[in-house]
GROMACS .gro file of C-alpha atoms in nm:
model
  386
    1MET     CA    1   8.024  -1.930  -3.889
    2THR     CA    2   7.732  -2.013  -4.115
    3ALA     CA    3   7.366  -1.937  -4.058
    4PRO     CA    4   7.151  -2.190  -3.870
    5HIS     CA    5   7.106  -2.501  -4.080
    6SER     CA    6   6.726  -2.524  -4.069
    7ALA     CA    7   6.450  -2.371  -3.863
    8SER     CA    8   6.312  -2.711  -3.769
    9ARG     CA    9   6.641  -2.831  -3.620
   10ALA     CA   10   6.791  -2.506  -3.499
   11GLU     CA   11   6.832  -2.560  -3.125
   12LEU     CA   12   6.889  -2.235  -2.942
   13GLY     CA   13   7.228  -2.343  -2.814
   14PRO     CA   14   7.554  -2.150  -2.801
   15LEU     CA   15   7.683  -2.338  -3.106
   16THR     CA   16   7.367  -2.312  -3.315
   17GLY     CA   17   7.472  -2.251  -3.675
   18LEU     CA   18   7.808  -2.426  -3.641
   19ARG     CA   19   7.831  -2.698  -3.905
   20VAL     CA   20   8.044  -2.998  -3.813
   21LEU     CA   21   8.128  -3.277  -4.057
   22GLU     CA   22   8.240  -3.600  -3.889
   23VAL     CA   23   8.448  -3.852  -4.082
   24ALA     CA   24   8.552  -4.058  -3.782
   25THR     CA   25   8.479  -4.380  -3.601
   26LEU     CA   26   8.520  -4.557  -3.268
   27TYR     CA   27   8.511  -4.344  -2.954
   28ALA     CA   28   8.749  -4.051  -2.903
   29ALA     CA   29   8.705  -3.852  -3.226
   30PRO     CA   30   8.327  -3.903  -3.253
   31GLN     CA   31   8.294  -3.777  -2.895
   32ILE     CA   32   8.436  -3.443  -3.009
   33ALA     CA   33   8.150  -3.405  -3.255
   34THR     CA   34   7.903  -3.534  -2.994
   35MET     CA   35   8.006  -3.268  -2.742
   36LEU     CA   36   7.974  -2.998  -3.008
   37ALA     CA   37   7.631  -3.134  -3.099
   38ASP     CA   38   7.527  -3.128  -2.733
   39LEU     CA   39   7.587  -2.753  -2.740
   40GLY     CA   40   7.378  -2.697  -3.050
   41ALA     CA   41   7.608  -2.762  -3.347
   42ASP     CA   42   7.464  -2.933  -3.654
   43VAL     CA   43   7.674  -3.250  -3.682
   44VAL     CA   44   7.658  -3.458  -3.998
   45LYS     CA   45   7.822  -3.796  -3.968
   46VAL     CA   46   7.958  -3.947  -4.290
   47GLU     CA   47   7.931  -4.326  -4.281
   48PRO     CA   48   8.048  -4.597  -4.522
   49PRO     CA   49   7.783  -4.810  -4.694
   50GLN     CA   50   7.808  -5.076  -4.421
   51GLY     CA   51   7.764  -4.815  -4.147
   52ASP     CA   52   7.990  -4.709  -3.864
   53PRO     CA   53   8.135  -5.014  -3.682
   54MET     CA   54   8.017  -4.865  -3.353
   55ARG     CA   55   7.662  -4.952  -3.454
   56ALA     CA   56   7.747  -5.318  -3.389
   57MET     CA   57   7.998  -5.293  -3.105
   58GLY     CA   58   7.967  -5.341  -2.730
   59GLN     CA   59   7.661  -5.398  -2.516
   60ARG     CA   60   7.323  -5.404  -2.683
   61ARG     CA   61   6.985  -5.297  -2.552
   62GLY     CA   62   6.663  -5.317  -2.747
   63GLY     CA   63   6.857  -5.438  -3.047
   64ARG     CA   64   7.078  -5.125  -3.055
   65SER     CA   65   7.437  -5.069  -2.948
   66VAL     CA   66   7.463  -4.869  -2.626
   67ALA     CA   67   7.797  -4.727  -2.741
   68TRP     CA   68   7.641  -4.612  -3.068
   69GLU     CA   69   7.361  -4.435  -2.882
   70LEU     CA   70   7.624  -4.264  -2.669
   71VAL     CA   71   7.840  -4.129  -2.952
   72GLY     CA   72   7.571  -4.095  -3.219
   73ARG     CA   73   7.324  -3.879  -3.029
   74ASN     CA   74   7.222  -3.542  -3.174
   75LYS     CA   75   7.381  -3.624  -3.511
   76ARG     CA   76   7.255  -3.673  -3.864
   77SER     CA   77   7.372  -3.960  -4.086
   78ILE     CA   78   7.461  -3.968  -4.453
   79VAL     CA   79   7.622  -4.259  -4.634
   80LEU     CA   80   7.901  -4.181  -4.878
   81ASP     CA   81   8.124  -4.438  -5.044
   82LEU     CA   82   8.452  -4.246  -5.047
   83GLU     CA   83   8.643  -4.550  -5.171
   84ARG     CA   84   8.500  -4.483  -5.518
   85ALA     CA   85   8.708  -4.204  -5.664
   86ASP     CA   86   8.490  -4.186  -5.974
   87GLY     CA   87   8.151  -4.181  -5.801
   88ASP     CA   88   7.909  -3.904  -5.721
   89ASP     CA   89   7.976  -3.950  -5.349
   90ARG     CA   90   8.318  -3.789  -5.375
   91ALA     CA   91   8.157  -3.481  -5.531
   92THR     CA   92   7.888  -3.476  -5.261
   93PHE     CA   93   8.154  -3.502  -4.995
   94GLY     CA   94   8.332  -3.203  -5.146
   95ARG     CA   95   8.012  -3.000  -5.130
   96LEU     CA   96   7.969  -3.089  -4.762
   97VAL     CA   97   8.330  -2.992  -4.691
   98GLU     CA   98   8.273  -2.662  -4.866
   99ALA     CA   99   7.974  -2.588  -4.639
  100ALA     CA  100   8.132  -2.706  -4.311
  101ASP     CA  101   8.291  -2.499  -4.036
  102VAL     CA  102   8.466  -2.793  -3.868
  103LEU     CA  103   8.568  -3.138  -3.990
  104VAL     CA  104   8.656  -3.410  -3.739
  105GLU     CA  105   8.853  -3.710  -3.862
  106ASN     CA  106   9.069  -3.991  -3.728
  107LEU     CA  107   9.163  -4.162  -4.053
  108PRO     CA  108   9.498  -4.339  -4.105
  109THR     CA  109   9.729  -4.147  -4.334
  110HIS     CA  110   9.687  -4.384  -4.628
  111VAL     CA  111   9.308  -4.357  -4.605
  112ARG     CA  112   9.317  -3.975  -4.584
  113GLU     CA  113   9.531  -3.970  -4.896
  114ARG     CA  114   9.311  -4.221  -5.079
  115TRP     CA  115   8.990  -4.034  -4.992
  116GLY     CA  116   9.127  -3.687  -5.062
  117CYS     CA  117   9.105  -3.590  -4.696
  118THR     CA  118   9.454  -3.460  -4.629
  119SER     CA  119   9.479  -3.114  -4.479
  120ASP     CA  120   9.591  -2.978  -4.816
  121ASP     CA  121   9.300  -3.147  -4.996
  122LEU     CA  122   9.047  -3.006  -4.752
  123ALA     CA  123   9.200  -2.657  -4.747
  124GLY     CA  124   9.181  -2.655  -5.126
  125ILE     CA  125   8.804  -2.702  -5.100
  126ASN     CA  126   8.739  -2.477  -4.801
  127SER     CA  127   9.011  -2.241  -4.684
  128ARG     CA  128   8.807  -2.150  -4.374
  129LEU     CA  129   8.771  -2.507  -4.251
  130ALA     CA  130   8.893  -2.609  -3.905
  131VAL     CA  131   9.019  -2.967  -3.945
  132VAL     CA  132   9.036  -3.156  -3.615
  133SER     CA  133   9.258  -3.458  -3.675
  134VAL     CA  134   9.274  -3.724  -3.402
  135SER     CA  135   9.540  -3.992  -3.367
  136CYS     CA  136   9.710  -4.169  -3.080
  137TYR     CA  137  10.056  -4.017  -3.120
  138GLY     CA  138   9.983  -3.704  -3.325
  139ARG     CA  139  10.027  -3.637  -3.693
  140ALA     CA  140  10.401  -3.565  -3.664
  141GLY     CA  141  10.688  -3.737  -3.486
  142PRO     CA  142  10.856  -4.080  -3.505
  143TYR     CA  143  10.545  -4.264  -3.382
  144SER     CA  144  10.289  -4.076  -3.589
  145GLU     CA  145  10.202  -4.379  -3.803
  146ARG     CA  146  10.161  -4.621  -3.513
  147PRO     CA  147   9.806  -4.741  -3.456
  148GLY     CA  148   9.672  -4.657  -3.115
  149ALA     CA  149   9.381  -4.603  -2.882
  150GLY     CA  150   9.301  -4.435  -2.553
  151THR     CA  151   9.422  -4.739  -2.361
  152LEU     CA  152   9.764  -4.718  -2.525
  153ALA     CA  153   9.777  -4.343  -2.472
  154GLU     CA  154   9.722  -4.391  -2.098
  155ALA     CA  155  10.007  -4.642  -2.083
  156PHE     CA  156  10.241  -4.443  -2.306
  157ALA     CA  157  10.200  -4.116  -2.115
  158GLY     CA  158  10.264  -4.276  -1.774
  159LEU     CA  159   9.915  -4.282  -1.623
  160THR     CA  160   9.896  -4.663  -1.614
  161HIS     CA  161  10.230  -4.680  -1.433
  162MET     CA  162  10.097  -4.441  -1.168
  163THR     CA  163   9.773  -4.637  -1.113
  164GLY     CA  164   9.750  -4.923  -0.862
  165GLU     CA  165   9.891  -5.027  -0.528
  166PRO     CA  166  10.264  -4.969  -0.455
  167ASP     CA  167  10.339  -5.342  -0.436
  168GLY     CA  168  10.109  -5.440  -0.722
  169PRO     CA  169  10.124  -5.423  -1.100
  170PRO     CA  170  10.033  -5.112  -1.300
  171MET     CA  171   9.663  -5.095  -1.378
  172LEU     CA  172   9.448  -4.962  -1.656
  173ALA     CA  173   9.141  -4.767  -1.548
  174SER     CA  174   8.809  -4.948  -1.592
  175VAL     CA  175   8.671  -4.653  -1.789
  176ALA     CA  176   8.777  -4.481  -2.111
  177ILE     CA  177   8.981  -4.195  -1.962
  178GLY     CA  178   9.214  -4.150  -2.259
  179ASP     CA  179   8.935  -4.136  -2.517
  180THR     CA  180   8.722  -3.892  -2.322
  181ILE     CA  181   8.991  -3.640  -2.231
  182THR     CA  182   9.105  -3.655  -2.593
  183ALA     CA  183   8.753  -3.545  -2.686
  184PHE     CA  184   8.770  -3.248  -2.451
  185SER     CA  185   9.105  -3.152  -2.604
  186GLY     CA  186   8.955  -3.174  -2.952
  187VAL     CA  187   8.657  -2.958  -2.856
  188ILE     CA  188   8.890  -2.691  -2.716
  189GLY     CA  189   9.094  -2.703  -3.036
  190ALA     CA  190   8.789  -2.682  -3.260
  191LEU     CA  191   8.645  -2.381  -3.078
  192ALA     CA  192   8.982  -2.207  -3.058
  193ALA     CA  193   9.029  -2.253  -3.432
  194CYS     CA  194   8.680  -2.115  -3.499
  195TRP     CA  195   8.746  -1.814  -3.276
  196GLY     CA  196   9.073  -1.744  -3.454
  197ARG     CA  197   8.897  -1.763  -3.788
  198ASP     CA  198   8.577  -1.574  -3.706
  199ALA     CA  199   8.706  -1.314  -3.460
  200ARG     CA  200   9.061  -1.269  -3.584
  201GLY     CA  201   9.030  -1.345  -3.956
  202ARG     CA  202   9.300  -1.611  -3.949
  203GLY     CA  203   9.135  -1.849  -4.193
  204GLY     CA  204   9.120  -2.222  -4.147
  205ALA     CA  205   9.340  -2.430  -3.918
  206PHE     CA  206   9.467  -2.784  -3.876
  207VAL     CA  207   9.416  -2.903  -3.517
  208ASP     CA  208   9.650  -3.194  -3.439
  209VAL     CA  209   9.492  -3.383  -3.147
  210SER     CA  210   9.702  -3.665  -3.009
  211MET     CA  211   9.553  -3.899  -2.751
  212TYR     CA  212   9.858  -3.920  -2.526
  213GLU     CA  213   9.915  -3.545  -2.475
  214PRO     CA  214   9.586  -3.490  -2.287
  215VAL     CA  215   9.698  -3.775  -2.060
  216LEU     CA  216  10.022  -3.587  -2.001
  217ALA     CA  217   9.806  -3.297  -1.880
  218ILE     CA  218   9.663  -3.528  -1.614
  219MET     CA  219  10.021  -3.620  -1.525
  220ALA     CA  220  10.132  -3.255  -1.499
  221SER     CA  221  10.193  -3.236  -1.123
  222THR     CA  222  10.378  -3.569  -1.127
  223LEU     CA  223  10.598  -3.459  -1.415
  224ALA     CA  224  10.671  -3.122  -1.256
  225GLY     CA  225  10.746  -3.276  -0.918
  226TRP     CA  226  11.024  -3.505  -1.036
  227ASP     CA  227  11.375  -3.362  -1.010
  228GLY     CA  228  11.512  -3.580  -1.289
  229GLU     CA  229  11.764  -3.753  -1.065
  230SER     CA  230  11.584  -3.937  -0.787
  231PRO     CA  231  11.390  -4.257  -0.868
  232ALA     CA  232  11.097  -4.181  -1.098
  233PRO     CA  233  10.760  -4.144  -0.924
  234THR     CA  234  10.551  -4.457  -0.902
  235ARG     CA  235  10.203  -4.562  -0.796
  236ASN     CA  236  10.093  -4.494  -0.443
  237GLY     CA  237   9.752  -4.658  -0.423
  238SER     CA  238   9.483  -4.398  -0.359
  239ARG     CA  239   9.726  -4.157  -0.201
  240VAL     CA  240   9.915  -3.875  -0.368
  241HIS     CA  241  10.276  -3.783  -0.313
  242GLY     CA  242  10.293  -3.472  -0.100
  243GLY     CA  243   9.944  -3.480   0.051
  244VAL     CA  244   9.787  -3.659   0.349
  245PRO     CA  245   9.516  -3.755   0.439
  246ARG     CA  246   9.401  -3.833   0.087
  247ASN     CA  247   9.279  -4.187   0.043
  248VAL     CA  248   8.990  -4.427   0.012
  249TYR     CA  249   8.889  -4.566   0.352
  250ARG     CA  250   8.670  -4.862   0.447
  251THR     CA  251   8.391  -4.785   0.692
  252ALA     CA  252   8.245  -5.003   0.969
  253ASP     CA  253   7.949  -5.102   0.750
  254ASP     CA  254   8.190  -5.228   0.482
  255ARG     CA  255   8.146  -4.935   0.249
  256TYR     CA  256   8.400  -4.675   0.135
  257VAL     CA  257   8.458  -4.302   0.149
  258ALA     CA  258   8.709  -4.084  -0.030
  259VAL     CA  259   8.874  -3.818   0.187
  260SER     CA  260   9.085  -3.524   0.072
  261GLY     CA  261   9.186  -3.290   0.353
  262THR     CA  262   9.549  -3.203   0.304
  263THR     CA  263   9.578  -2.839   0.415
  264ASP     CA  264   9.706  -2.751   0.761
  265ALA     CA  265   9.367  -2.613   0.862
  266GLN     CA  266   9.185  -2.925   0.745
  267VAL     CA  267   9.431  -3.155   0.919
  268GLY     CA  268   9.387  -2.959   1.241
  269ARG     CA  269   9.013  -3.024   1.228
  270VAL     CA  270   9.069  -3.391   1.143
  271LEU     CA  271   9.292  -3.428   1.449
  272GLU     CA  272   9.017  -3.281   1.666
  273MET     CA  273   8.762  -3.516   1.515
  274ILE     CA  274   8.965  -3.835   1.567
  275GLY     CA  275   9.070  -3.738   1.919
  276ARG     CA  276   9.436  -3.669   1.844
  277ALA     CA  277   9.451  -3.297   1.919
  278THR     CA  278   9.723  -3.282   2.185
  279PRO     CA  279  10.008  -3.031   2.142
  280GLU     CA  280  10.230  -3.326   2.057
  281ASP     CA  281   9.988  -3.442   1.787
  282HIS     CA  282   9.969  -3.095   1.636
  283ALA     CA  283  10.348  -3.067   1.639
  284ARG     CA  284  10.378  -3.406   1.470
  285PHE     CA  285  10.099  -3.379   1.213
  286GLY     CA  286   9.981  -3.018   1.198
  287ALA     CA  287  10.230  -2.868   0.954
  288ALA     CA  288  10.266  -2.996   0.597
  289ALA     CA  289  10.642  -3.050   0.603
  290ALA     CA  290  10.628  -3.236   0.935
  291ARG     CA  291  10.338  -3.467   0.853
  292LEU     CA  292  10.480  -3.577   0.520
  293VAL     CA  293  10.758  -3.748   0.713
  294VAL     CA  294  10.498  -3.940   0.914
  295GLY     CA  295  10.232  -3.958   0.646
  296ASP     CA  296  10.179  -4.333   0.681
  297GLU     CA  297  10.110  -4.291   1.053
  298LEU     CA  298   9.853  -4.016   1.003
  299ASP     CA  299   9.687  -4.209   0.721
  300GLY     CA  300   9.663  -4.510   0.951
  301LEU     CA  301   9.504  -4.304   1.228
  302VAL     CA  302   9.241  -4.170   0.992
  303ALA     CA  303   9.176  -4.518   0.851
  304ALA     CA  304   9.129  -4.657   1.203
  305TRP     CA  305   8.881  -4.383   1.296
  306VAL     CA  306   8.684  -4.427   0.976
  307GLY     CA  307   8.680  -4.802   1.026
  308HIS     CA  308   8.491  -4.762   1.355
  309HIS     CA  309   8.202  -4.565   1.205
  310ASP     CA  310   7.937  -4.629   0.942
  311ARG     CA  311   7.966  -4.450   0.611
  312ASP     CA  312   7.691  -4.196   0.668
  313GLU     CA  313   7.839  -4.104   1.009
  314VAL     CA  314   8.181  -4.053   0.854
  315VAL     CA  315   8.045  -3.834   0.576
  316ALA     CA  316   7.841  -3.624   0.818
  317ALA     CA  317   8.130  -3.578   1.062
  318LEU     CA  318   8.381  -3.476   0.795
  319LEU     CA  319   8.135  -3.239   0.629
  320ASP     CA  320   8.069  -3.083   0.969
  321ALA     CA  321   8.446  -3.040   1.008
  322ARG     CA  322   8.466  -2.879   0.662
  323VAL     CA  323   8.692  -3.154   0.530
  324GLY     CA  324   8.647  -3.286   0.177
  325VAL     CA  325   8.469  -3.620   0.174
  326SER     CA  326   8.246  -3.817  -0.060
  327PRO     CA  327   8.093  -4.161  -0.051
  328VAL     CA  328   8.247  -4.391  -0.309
  329ASN     CA  329   7.940  -4.436  -0.526
  330ASP     CA  330   7.872  -4.720  -0.762
  331VAL     CA  331   7.665  -4.658  -1.074
  332ALA     CA  332   7.338  -4.736  -0.896
  333ASP     CA  333   7.431  -4.485  -0.624
  334VAL     CA  334   7.517  -4.223  -0.883
  335LEU     CA  335   7.189  -4.252  -1.069
  336ALA     CA  336   6.987  -4.243  -0.746
  337ASP     CA  337   7.170  -3.957  -0.579
  338ALA     CA  338   6.942  -3.662  -0.495
  339HIS     CA  339   7.195  -3.403  -0.614
  340ILE     CA  340   7.246  -3.570  -0.951
  341VAL     CA  341   6.872  -3.611  -0.993
  342ASP     CA  342   6.802  -3.249  -0.895
  343ARG     CA  343   7.060  -3.107  -1.138
  344GLU     CA  344   6.960  -3.353  -1.412
  345SER     CA  345   7.325  -3.444  -1.452
  346VAL     CA  346   7.228  -3.743  -1.663
  347VAL     CA  347   6.949  -3.776  -1.918
  348HIS     CA  348   6.786  -4.069  -2.093
  349ILE     CA  349   6.771  -4.152  -2.462
  350GLY     CA  350   6.508  -4.420  -2.446
  351ASP     CA  351   6.650  -4.666  -2.195
  352VAL     CA  352   7.013  -4.552  -2.235
  353VAL     CA  353   7.156  -4.310  -1.980
  354VAL     CA  354   7.395  -4.043  -2.111
  355PRO     CA  355   7.566  -3.747  -1.941
  356SER     CA  356   7.394  -3.412  -1.975
  357PRO     CA  357   7.563  -3.157  -2.204
  358LEU     CA  358   7.851  -2.987  -2.033
  359PRO     CA  359   7.956  -2.737  -1.929
  360ARG     CA  360   7.625  -2.579  -1.833
  361ILE     CA  361   7.563  -2.257  -2.021
  362SER     CA  362   7.280  -2.029  -1.918
  363GLY     CA  363   6.982  -2.032  -2.148
  364HIS     CA  364   7.073  -2.364  -2.310
  365ARG     CA  365   6.934  -2.703  -2.227
  366ARG     CA  366   6.927  -2.942  -2.521
  367GLU     CA  367   6.728  -3.262  -2.496
  368PRO     CA  368   6.929  -3.530  -2.676
  369SER     CA  369   6.795  -3.692  -2.988
  370PRO     CA  370   6.859  -4.063  -3.053
  371ALA     CA  371   7.147  -4.175  -3.269
  372PRO     CA  372   7.030  -4.175  -3.632
  373ALA     CA  373   6.945  -4.469  -3.850
  374LEU     CA  374   7.196  -4.530  -4.126
  375ASP     CA  375   7.167  -4.266  -4.403
  376ALA     CA  376   6.845  -4.140  -4.245
  377ASP     CA  377   6.921  -3.773  -4.309
  378ARG     CA  378   7.056  -3.768  -4.664
  379GLU     CA  379   6.784  -3.555  -4.818
  380ALA     CA  380   6.765  -3.309  -4.528
  381VAL     CA  381   7.143  -3.270  -4.505
  382LEU     CA  382   7.184  -3.207  -4.877
  383ALA     CA  383   6.898  -2.957  -4.870
  384ASP     CA  384   7.037  -2.773  -4.565
  385TRP     CA  385   7.406  -2.777  -4.651
  386CYS     CA  386   7.427  -2.794  -5.029
   0.00000   0.00000   0.00000
């Protein structure tokens, strides 16, 4: 790991001094560099002369892309025209690679080859470099050259099939699950590669981050639970196979709560709460194996009880019974919630709300800096890195 990049920018974070070069666009791969930057890394984003397409995509506020603010925060920008093999920018790029600890890229194979960004090219410049390479299907295998995105990864790995009501069509989530969990996977890979290099002397590494394999991790219990012979698991609404009560329930004031109380002890307290605590009820619902046979009935009893009480009453009663419950919050609820406000779980960059750096590490609290203007940091980056 190199020394801190400059005294003026050296945040006292756990990753201070880690130099990350980003040659990536869109959402998943840049989020890897963003998360590293949140923890103190110096992230330099290489952009083409026209700028990263994310600067112009999605919702806009104050003339700026909200998505760009989200993925560009805490980074520095330098423009390099890597299409010109005979230009000075290729040489400058090589100097940045030589100084970097981590490089994050999601380039198609033909672009990596054209720009001299293959793993062999990069290792030839910097043998200690951790190259984090993001693609939908991974850099090896029959589908490795297929284009893809987080949405396709969710469908390919089975998550879309498992989402929705039993009698309805499969559904995509309304948020970017695939992209974001890919970013977490890439961060883990980057830090593991740096540990192997710095603590074990293993040199550089190529970190192959597919977008569908993190989705498979979400699917782990479903995959493990199938015996390979019975019909394949399918969507079950808000319930899970093998656990009840676990659902979203409508309250009397036409709001919703999520309940997860699937252990025998929790179910016993739920039965007391809903007035179904006879010996017969406990025999029917109290033990896991027994209640799975009559899971629909127990779920219906809980739904009926919830439906006769307002949301706040339901939450208070279940908390008092030590049963997992949460209001189903919309975004306005989330941003106004006293717990989220107290922990500062979200922060503002101007008028754009972004999640706070995570996980929380003692002694580190970085205030995010706005996404940079195009090529705004050329002189500083070249002075610090080269």
